[in-house]
Short mmCIF file of C-alpha atoms and ligand atoms in Angstrom, two decimals:
data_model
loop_
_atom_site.label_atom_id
_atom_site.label_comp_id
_atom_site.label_asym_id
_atom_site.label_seq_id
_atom_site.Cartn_x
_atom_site.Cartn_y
_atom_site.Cartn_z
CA UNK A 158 -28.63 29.11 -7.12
CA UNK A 159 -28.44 25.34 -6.57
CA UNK A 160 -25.13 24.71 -9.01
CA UNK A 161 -22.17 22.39 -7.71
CA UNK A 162 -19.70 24.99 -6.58
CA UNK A 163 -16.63 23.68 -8.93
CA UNK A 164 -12.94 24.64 -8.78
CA UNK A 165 -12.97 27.85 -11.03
CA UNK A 166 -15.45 29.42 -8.77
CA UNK A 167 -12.85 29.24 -5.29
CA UNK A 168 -9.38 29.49 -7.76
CA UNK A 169 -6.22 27.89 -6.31
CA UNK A 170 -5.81 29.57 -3.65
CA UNK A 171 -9.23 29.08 -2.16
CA UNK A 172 -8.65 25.50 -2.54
CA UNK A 173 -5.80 25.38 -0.41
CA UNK A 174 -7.11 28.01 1.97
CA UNK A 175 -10.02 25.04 2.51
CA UNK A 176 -7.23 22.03 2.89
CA UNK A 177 -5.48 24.20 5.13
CA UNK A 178 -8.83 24.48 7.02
CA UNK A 179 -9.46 21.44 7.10
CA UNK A 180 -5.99 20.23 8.14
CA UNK A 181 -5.36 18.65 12.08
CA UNK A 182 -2.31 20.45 13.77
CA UNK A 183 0.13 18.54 15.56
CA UNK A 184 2.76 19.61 17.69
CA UNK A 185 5.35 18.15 16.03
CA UNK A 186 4.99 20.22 12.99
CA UNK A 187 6.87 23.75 13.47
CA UNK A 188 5.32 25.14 10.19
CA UNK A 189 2.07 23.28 8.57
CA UNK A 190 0.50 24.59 5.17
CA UNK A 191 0.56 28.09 3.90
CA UNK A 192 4.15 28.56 4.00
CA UNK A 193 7.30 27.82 1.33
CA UNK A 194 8.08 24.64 3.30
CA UNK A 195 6.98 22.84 6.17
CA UNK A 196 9.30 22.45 9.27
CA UNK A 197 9.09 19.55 11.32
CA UNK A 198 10.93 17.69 14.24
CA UNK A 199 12.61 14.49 13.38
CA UNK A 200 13.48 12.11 16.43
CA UNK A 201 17.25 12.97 16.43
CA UNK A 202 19.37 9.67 15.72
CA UNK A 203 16.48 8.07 13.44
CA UNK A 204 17.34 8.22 9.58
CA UNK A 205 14.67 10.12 7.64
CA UNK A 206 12.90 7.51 5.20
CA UNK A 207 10.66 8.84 2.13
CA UNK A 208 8.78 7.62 -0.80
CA UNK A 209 6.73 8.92 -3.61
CA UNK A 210 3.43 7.43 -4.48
CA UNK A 211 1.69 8.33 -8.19
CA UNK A 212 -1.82 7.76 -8.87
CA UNK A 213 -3.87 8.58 -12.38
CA UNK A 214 -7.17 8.16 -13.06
CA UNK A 215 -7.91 5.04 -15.01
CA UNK A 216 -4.43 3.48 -14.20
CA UNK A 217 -4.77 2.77 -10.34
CA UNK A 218 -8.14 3.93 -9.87
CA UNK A 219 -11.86 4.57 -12.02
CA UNK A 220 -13.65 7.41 -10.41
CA UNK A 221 -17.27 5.02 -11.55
CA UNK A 222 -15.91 2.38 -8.96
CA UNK A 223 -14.16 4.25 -6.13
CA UNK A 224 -15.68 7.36 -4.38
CA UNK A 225 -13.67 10.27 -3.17
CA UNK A 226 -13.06 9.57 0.38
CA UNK A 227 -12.01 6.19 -0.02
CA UNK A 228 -9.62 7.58 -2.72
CA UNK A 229 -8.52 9.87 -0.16
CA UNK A 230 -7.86 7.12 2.19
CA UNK A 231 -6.36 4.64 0.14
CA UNK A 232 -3.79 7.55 -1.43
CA UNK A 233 -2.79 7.68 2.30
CA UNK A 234 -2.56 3.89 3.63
CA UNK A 235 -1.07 2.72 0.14
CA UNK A 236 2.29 5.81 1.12
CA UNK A 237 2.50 4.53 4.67
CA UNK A 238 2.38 0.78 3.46
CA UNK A 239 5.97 1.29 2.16
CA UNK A 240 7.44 2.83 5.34
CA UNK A 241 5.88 0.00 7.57
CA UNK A 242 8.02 -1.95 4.99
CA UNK A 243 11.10 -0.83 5.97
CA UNK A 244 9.92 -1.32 9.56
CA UNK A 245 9.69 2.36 10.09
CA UNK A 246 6.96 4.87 11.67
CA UNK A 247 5.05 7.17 9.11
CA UNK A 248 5.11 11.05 10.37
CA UNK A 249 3.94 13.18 7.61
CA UNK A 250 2.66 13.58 4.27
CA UNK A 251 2.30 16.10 1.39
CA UNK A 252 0.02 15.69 -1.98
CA UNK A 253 0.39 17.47 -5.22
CA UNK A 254 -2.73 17.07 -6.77
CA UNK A 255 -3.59 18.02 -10.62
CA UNK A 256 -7.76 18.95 -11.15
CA UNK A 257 -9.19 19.93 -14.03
CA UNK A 258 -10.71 23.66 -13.69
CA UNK A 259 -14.67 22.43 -13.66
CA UNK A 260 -14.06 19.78 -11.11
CA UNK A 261 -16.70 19.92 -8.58
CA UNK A 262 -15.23 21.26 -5.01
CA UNK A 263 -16.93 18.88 -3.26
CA UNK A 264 -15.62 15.82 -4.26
CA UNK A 265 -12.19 17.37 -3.41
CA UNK A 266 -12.90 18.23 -0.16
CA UNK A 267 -14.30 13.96 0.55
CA UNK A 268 -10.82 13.35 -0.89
CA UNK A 269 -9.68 15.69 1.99
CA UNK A 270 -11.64 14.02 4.63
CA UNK A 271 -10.57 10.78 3.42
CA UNK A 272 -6.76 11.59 3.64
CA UNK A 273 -7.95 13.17 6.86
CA UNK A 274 -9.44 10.17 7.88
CA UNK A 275 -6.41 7.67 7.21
CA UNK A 276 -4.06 10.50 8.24
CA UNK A 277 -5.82 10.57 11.78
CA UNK A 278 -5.45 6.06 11.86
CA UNK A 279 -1.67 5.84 11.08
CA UNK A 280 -1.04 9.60 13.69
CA UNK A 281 0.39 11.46 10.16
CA UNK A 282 0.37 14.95 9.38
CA UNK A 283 -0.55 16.21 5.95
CA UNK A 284 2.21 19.19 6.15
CA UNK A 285 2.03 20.42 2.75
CA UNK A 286 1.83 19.91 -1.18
CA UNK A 287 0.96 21.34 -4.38
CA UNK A 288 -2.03 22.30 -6.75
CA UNK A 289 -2.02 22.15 -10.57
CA UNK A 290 -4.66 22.70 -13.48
CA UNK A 291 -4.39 19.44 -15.20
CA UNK A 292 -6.18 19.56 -18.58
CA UNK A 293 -7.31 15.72 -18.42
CA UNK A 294 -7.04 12.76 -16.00
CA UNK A 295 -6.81 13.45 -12.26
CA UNK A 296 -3.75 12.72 -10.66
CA UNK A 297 -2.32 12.77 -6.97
CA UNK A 298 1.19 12.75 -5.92
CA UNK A 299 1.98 11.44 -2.30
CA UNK A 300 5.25 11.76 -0.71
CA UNK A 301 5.46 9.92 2.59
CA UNK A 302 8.28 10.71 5.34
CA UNK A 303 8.85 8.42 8.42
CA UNK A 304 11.79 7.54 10.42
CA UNK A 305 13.27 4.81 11.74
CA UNK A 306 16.63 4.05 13.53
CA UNK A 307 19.40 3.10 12.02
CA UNK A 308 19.82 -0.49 13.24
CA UNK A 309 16.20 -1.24 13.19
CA UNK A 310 15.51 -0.44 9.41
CA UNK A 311 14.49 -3.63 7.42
CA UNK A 312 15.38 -3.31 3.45
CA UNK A 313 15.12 -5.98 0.61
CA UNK A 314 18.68 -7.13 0.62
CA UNK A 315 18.71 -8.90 3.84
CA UNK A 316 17.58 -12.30 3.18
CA UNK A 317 20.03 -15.68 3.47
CA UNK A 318 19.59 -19.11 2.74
CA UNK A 319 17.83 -21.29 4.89
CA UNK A 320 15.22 -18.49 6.57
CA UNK A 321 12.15 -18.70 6.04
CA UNK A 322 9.71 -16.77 4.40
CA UNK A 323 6.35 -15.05 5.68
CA UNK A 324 3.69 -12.56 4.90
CA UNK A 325 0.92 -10.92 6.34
CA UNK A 326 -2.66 -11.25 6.29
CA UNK A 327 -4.14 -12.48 2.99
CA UNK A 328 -3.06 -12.49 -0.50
CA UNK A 329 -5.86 -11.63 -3.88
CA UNK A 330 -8.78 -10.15 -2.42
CA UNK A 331 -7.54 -6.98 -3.87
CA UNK A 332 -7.22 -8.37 -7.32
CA UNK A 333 -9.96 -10.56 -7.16
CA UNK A 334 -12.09 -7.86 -6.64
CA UNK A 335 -10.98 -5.77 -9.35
CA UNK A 336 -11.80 -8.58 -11.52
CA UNK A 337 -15.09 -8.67 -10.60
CA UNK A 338 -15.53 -5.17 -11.17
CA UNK A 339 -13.74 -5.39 -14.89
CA UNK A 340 -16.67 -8.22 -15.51
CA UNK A 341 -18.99 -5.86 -14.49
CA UNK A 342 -20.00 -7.89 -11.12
CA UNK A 343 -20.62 -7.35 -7.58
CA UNK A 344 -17.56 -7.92 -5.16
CA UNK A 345 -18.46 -9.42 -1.72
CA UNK A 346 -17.79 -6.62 0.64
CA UNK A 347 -15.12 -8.25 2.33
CA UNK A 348 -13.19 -7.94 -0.88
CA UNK A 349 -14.35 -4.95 -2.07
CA UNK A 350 -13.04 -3.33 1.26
CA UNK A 351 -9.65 -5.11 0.87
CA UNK A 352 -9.75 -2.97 -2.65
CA UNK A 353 -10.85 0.15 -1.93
CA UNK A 354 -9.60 0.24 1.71
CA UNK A 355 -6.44 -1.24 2.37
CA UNK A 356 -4.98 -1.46 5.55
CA UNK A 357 -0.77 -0.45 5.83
CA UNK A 358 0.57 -3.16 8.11
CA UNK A 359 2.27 -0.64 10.28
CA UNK A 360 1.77 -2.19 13.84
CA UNK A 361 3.48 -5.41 12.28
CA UNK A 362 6.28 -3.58 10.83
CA UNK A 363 7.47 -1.36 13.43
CA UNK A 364 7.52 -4.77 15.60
CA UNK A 365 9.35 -6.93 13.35
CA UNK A 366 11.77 -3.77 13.00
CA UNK A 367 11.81 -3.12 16.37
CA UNK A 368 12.12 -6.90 17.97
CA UNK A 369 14.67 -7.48 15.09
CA UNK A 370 12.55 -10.66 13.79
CA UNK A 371 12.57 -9.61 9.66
CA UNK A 372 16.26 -9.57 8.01
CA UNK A 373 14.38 -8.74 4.67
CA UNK A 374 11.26 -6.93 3.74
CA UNK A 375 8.81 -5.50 1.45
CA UNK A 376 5.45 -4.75 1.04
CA UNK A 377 3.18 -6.66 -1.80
CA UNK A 378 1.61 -3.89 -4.32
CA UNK A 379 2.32 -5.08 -7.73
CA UNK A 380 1.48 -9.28 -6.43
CA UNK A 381 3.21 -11.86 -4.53
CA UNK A 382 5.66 -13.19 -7.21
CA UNK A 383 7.23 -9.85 -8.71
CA UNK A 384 7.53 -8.37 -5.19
CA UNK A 385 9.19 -11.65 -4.20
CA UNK A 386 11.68 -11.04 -6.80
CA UNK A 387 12.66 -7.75 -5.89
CA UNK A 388 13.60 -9.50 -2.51
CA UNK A 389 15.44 -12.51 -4.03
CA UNK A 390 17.22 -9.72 -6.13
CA UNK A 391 17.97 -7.96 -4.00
CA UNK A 392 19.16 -10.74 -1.06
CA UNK A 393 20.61 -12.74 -3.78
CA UNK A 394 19.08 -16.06 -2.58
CA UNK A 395 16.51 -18.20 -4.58
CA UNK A 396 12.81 -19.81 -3.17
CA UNK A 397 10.94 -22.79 -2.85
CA UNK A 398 7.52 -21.73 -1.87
CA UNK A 399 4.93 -24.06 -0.38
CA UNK A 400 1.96 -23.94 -2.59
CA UNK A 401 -0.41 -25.29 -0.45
CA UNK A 402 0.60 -22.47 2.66
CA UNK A 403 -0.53 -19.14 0.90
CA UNK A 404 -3.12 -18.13 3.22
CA UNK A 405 -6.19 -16.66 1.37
CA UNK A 406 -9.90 -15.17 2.42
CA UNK A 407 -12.87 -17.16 3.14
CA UNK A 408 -14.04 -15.25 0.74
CA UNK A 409 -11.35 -15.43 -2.07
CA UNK A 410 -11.13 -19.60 -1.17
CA UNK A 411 -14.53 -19.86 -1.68
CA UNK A 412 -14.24 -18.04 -5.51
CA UNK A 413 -10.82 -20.15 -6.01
CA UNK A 414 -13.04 -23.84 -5.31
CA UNK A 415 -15.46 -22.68 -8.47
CA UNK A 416 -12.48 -21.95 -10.38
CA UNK A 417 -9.22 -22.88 -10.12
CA UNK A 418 -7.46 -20.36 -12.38
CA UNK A 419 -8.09 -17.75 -9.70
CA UNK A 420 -4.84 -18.68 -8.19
CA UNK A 421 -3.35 -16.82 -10.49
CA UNK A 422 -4.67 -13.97 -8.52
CA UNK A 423 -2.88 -14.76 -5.29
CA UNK A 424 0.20 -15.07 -6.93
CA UNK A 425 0.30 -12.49 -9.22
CA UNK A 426 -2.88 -9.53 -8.63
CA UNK A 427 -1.12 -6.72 -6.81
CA UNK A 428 -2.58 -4.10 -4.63
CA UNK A 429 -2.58 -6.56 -1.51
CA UNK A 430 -0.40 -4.63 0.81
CA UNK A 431 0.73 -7.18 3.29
CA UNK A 432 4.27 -7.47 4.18
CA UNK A 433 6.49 -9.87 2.99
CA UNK A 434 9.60 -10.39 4.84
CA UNK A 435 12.04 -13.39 5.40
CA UNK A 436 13.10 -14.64 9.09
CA UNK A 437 15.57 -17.30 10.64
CA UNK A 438 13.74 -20.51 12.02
CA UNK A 439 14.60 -19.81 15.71
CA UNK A 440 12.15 -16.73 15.91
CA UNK A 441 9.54 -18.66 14.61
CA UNK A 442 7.99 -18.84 18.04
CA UNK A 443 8.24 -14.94 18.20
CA UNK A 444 6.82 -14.39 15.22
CA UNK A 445 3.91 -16.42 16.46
CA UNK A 446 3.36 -14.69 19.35
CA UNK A 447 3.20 -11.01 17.03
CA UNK A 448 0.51 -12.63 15.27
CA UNK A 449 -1.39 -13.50 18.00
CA UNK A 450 -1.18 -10.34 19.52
CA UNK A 451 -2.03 -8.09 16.58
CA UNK A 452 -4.63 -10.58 15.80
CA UNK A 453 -3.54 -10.98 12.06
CA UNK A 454 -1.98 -14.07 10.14
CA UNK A 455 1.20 -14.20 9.67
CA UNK A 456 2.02 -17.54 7.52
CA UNK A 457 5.44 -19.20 6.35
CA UNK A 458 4.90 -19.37 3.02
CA UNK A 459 8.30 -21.23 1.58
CA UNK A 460 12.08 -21.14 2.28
CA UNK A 461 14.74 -19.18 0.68
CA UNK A 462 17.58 -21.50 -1.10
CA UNK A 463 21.26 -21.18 -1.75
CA UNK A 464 21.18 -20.80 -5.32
CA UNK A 465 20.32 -17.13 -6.30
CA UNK A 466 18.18 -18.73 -9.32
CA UNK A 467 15.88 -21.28 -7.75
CA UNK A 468 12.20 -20.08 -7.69
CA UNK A 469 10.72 -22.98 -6.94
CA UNK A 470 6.92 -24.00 -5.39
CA UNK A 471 5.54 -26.97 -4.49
CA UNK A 472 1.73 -27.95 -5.00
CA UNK A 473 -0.62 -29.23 -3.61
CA UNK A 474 0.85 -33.06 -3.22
CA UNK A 475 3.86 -31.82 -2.80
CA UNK A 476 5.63 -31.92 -6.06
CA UNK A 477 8.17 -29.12 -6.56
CA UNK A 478 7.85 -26.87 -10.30
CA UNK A 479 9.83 -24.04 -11.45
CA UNK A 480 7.40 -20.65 -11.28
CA UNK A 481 7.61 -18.36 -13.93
CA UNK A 482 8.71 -14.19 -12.47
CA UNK A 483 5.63 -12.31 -13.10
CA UNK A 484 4.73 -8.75 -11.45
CA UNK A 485 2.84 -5.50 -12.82
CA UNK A 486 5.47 -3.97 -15.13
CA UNK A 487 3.49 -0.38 -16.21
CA UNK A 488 5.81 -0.43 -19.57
CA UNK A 489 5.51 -3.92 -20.31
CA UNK A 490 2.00 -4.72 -19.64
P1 LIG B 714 4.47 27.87 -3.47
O1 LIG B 714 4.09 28.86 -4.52
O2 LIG B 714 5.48 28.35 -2.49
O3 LIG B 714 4.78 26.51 -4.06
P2 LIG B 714 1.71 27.26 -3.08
O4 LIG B 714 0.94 28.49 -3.33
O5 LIG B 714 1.80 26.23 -4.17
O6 LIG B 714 3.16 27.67 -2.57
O7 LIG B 714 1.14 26.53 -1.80
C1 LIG B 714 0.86 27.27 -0.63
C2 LIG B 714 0.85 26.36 0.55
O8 LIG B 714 -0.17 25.40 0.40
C3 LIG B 714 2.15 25.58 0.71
O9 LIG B 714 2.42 25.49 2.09
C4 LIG B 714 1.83 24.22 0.15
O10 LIG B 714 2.60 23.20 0.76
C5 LIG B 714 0.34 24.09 0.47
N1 LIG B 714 -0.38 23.26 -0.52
C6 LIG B 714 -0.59 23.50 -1.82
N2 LIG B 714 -1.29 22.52 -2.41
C7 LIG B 714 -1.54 21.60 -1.45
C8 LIG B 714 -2.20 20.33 -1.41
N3 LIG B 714 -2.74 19.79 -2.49
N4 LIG B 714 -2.24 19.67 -0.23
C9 LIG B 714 -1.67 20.19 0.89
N5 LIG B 714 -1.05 21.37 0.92
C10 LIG B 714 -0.96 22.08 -0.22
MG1 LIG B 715 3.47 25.39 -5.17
#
């Protein structure tokens, strides 16, 4: 018999009895899968941070353009993005999962080896979760918990006038590539990768947390501009930000000199996650030295302003213009 074993044929609880096999051990964890709850050692002063991650078919991913592992993996890096956000370590994970009832088994168990895979990069344990029938789109659930101690943790109300502000890496290649795969085109690789595979800047966030260099942070998933509001919000400062600093690809500039609209991306795409976070001026030289050693840019993109309603940005000669607040609003889109 050559059929595709699917999820009827193993039922629930030969589904998990596969995860669980599947599963890496770690010493930290008391009690893994297969029990009511999973017990696990916290360091003992740290606070306990956590966050819940949704993701349904045909809103955050296609199953036509993604494959099952690197859904796996991104489910995973996309969780631990938000703790390296608050400057914290990720420690474990669990997934509730909903499958409909003919769903082949082995795509679940690439989604496995995927989380596997990214839980193995960022030293996470997947300790536990839960299985549903769903009768229609997939979904997954991932809750993330890290730690981080108490005087080290970096949230979004930080900020004051006068510091500057930086992120991470590059901004669009996520979006960018989406858009090439909603016009039915090829994405370079390097983008592609930057969609399907995203890296959480954890390295970068423990040591801005840990070297107390950030006084506000947050990590970009629904594009530059809304995420920088939450942060403004939140710090109750305003922005000028330099239009002609946001550091992009090779491989997004080179789209962005053919057309000129793509900026749009940069600012507003979403799914980039790079860290945003603001700084004083005198650990500027600090800040350079991080990025040198982690080998990843880390650019000044603007300066945060007195008045809590400026959102300013300059352009390219240098002429200042009010920006318009834009983000990825899933009731207002
Ligand atoms: P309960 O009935 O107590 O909720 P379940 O039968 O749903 O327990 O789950 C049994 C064990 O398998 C639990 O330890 C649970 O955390 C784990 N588990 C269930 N689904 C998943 C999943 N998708 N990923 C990881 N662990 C899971
Ligand atoms: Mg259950």
């Amino acid at each position: 018999m050559n059929r595709k074993i699917k999820l009827f044929d193993i039922g629930e609880f030969g589904l998990i009895e596969r995860i669980r096999k599947g599963t890496a051990t770690q010493p930290d964890v008391v009690l893994g899968i297969g029990d009511d709850c999973a017990a696990v050692v916290l360091p003992a002063t740290d606070l306990l941070l956590t966050s819940t991650d949704l993701l349904l078919e045909s809103i955050h991913f296609r199953l036509d353009w993604t494959d099952w592992f690197m859904l796996g993996r991104k489910c995973i890096s996309v969780n631990v993005s938000d703790i390296a956000a608050m400057g914290g370590t990720p420690r474990y994970i669990t997934l509730g999962l909903g499958l409909t009832k003919d769903h082949p088994v082995d795509h679940i168990e690439q989604f496995f080896a995927g989380v596997g895979a990214a839980a193995k990069d960022y030293d996470v344990a997947l300790i536990g979760g839960d299985t549903c029938r769903s009768p229609g789109p997939l979904f997954v659930a991932v809750t993330i918990l890290g730690s981080v101690p108490p005087d080290e943790m970096i949230s979004r109300a930080g900020a004051h006038a006068g510091e500057r502000l930086y992120v991470t890496g590059t901004i669009g290649d996520s979006a960018l590539a989406l858009a090439l795969l909603q016009r039915g085109e090829r994405p370079p690789e390097a983008l592609a990768q930057r969609h399907h595979n995203p890296a959480a800047r954890t390295l970068i966030g423990r040591e801005l947390a840990r070297l107390h260099l950030a006084t506000a942070m947050l990590d970009i998933s629904d594009g530059l501009l809304g995420d920088l509001e939450h942060l403004l919000t939140a710090s109750a400062v305003g922005c000028r930000l330099d239009g002609r600093a946001l550091p992009l690809s090779k491989a997004f500039a080179a789209s962005l000199s053919n057309d000129p609209e793509l900026l749009n991306l940069a600012l507003n795409g979403g799914e980039d996650y790079e860290l945003l976070f603001s700084s004083p001026a005198e650990k500027a030289v600090a800040i350079e030295q991080l990025s040198a050693t982690t080998g990843l840019p880390i650019t000044c993109i603007g300066t945060l302003l007195a008045d809590p309603a400026a959102r300013q940005m300059t352009d390219h000669l240098d002429r200042a213009f009010d920006l318009p607040a834009k983000g990825y609003n899933h009731f207002c889109d």
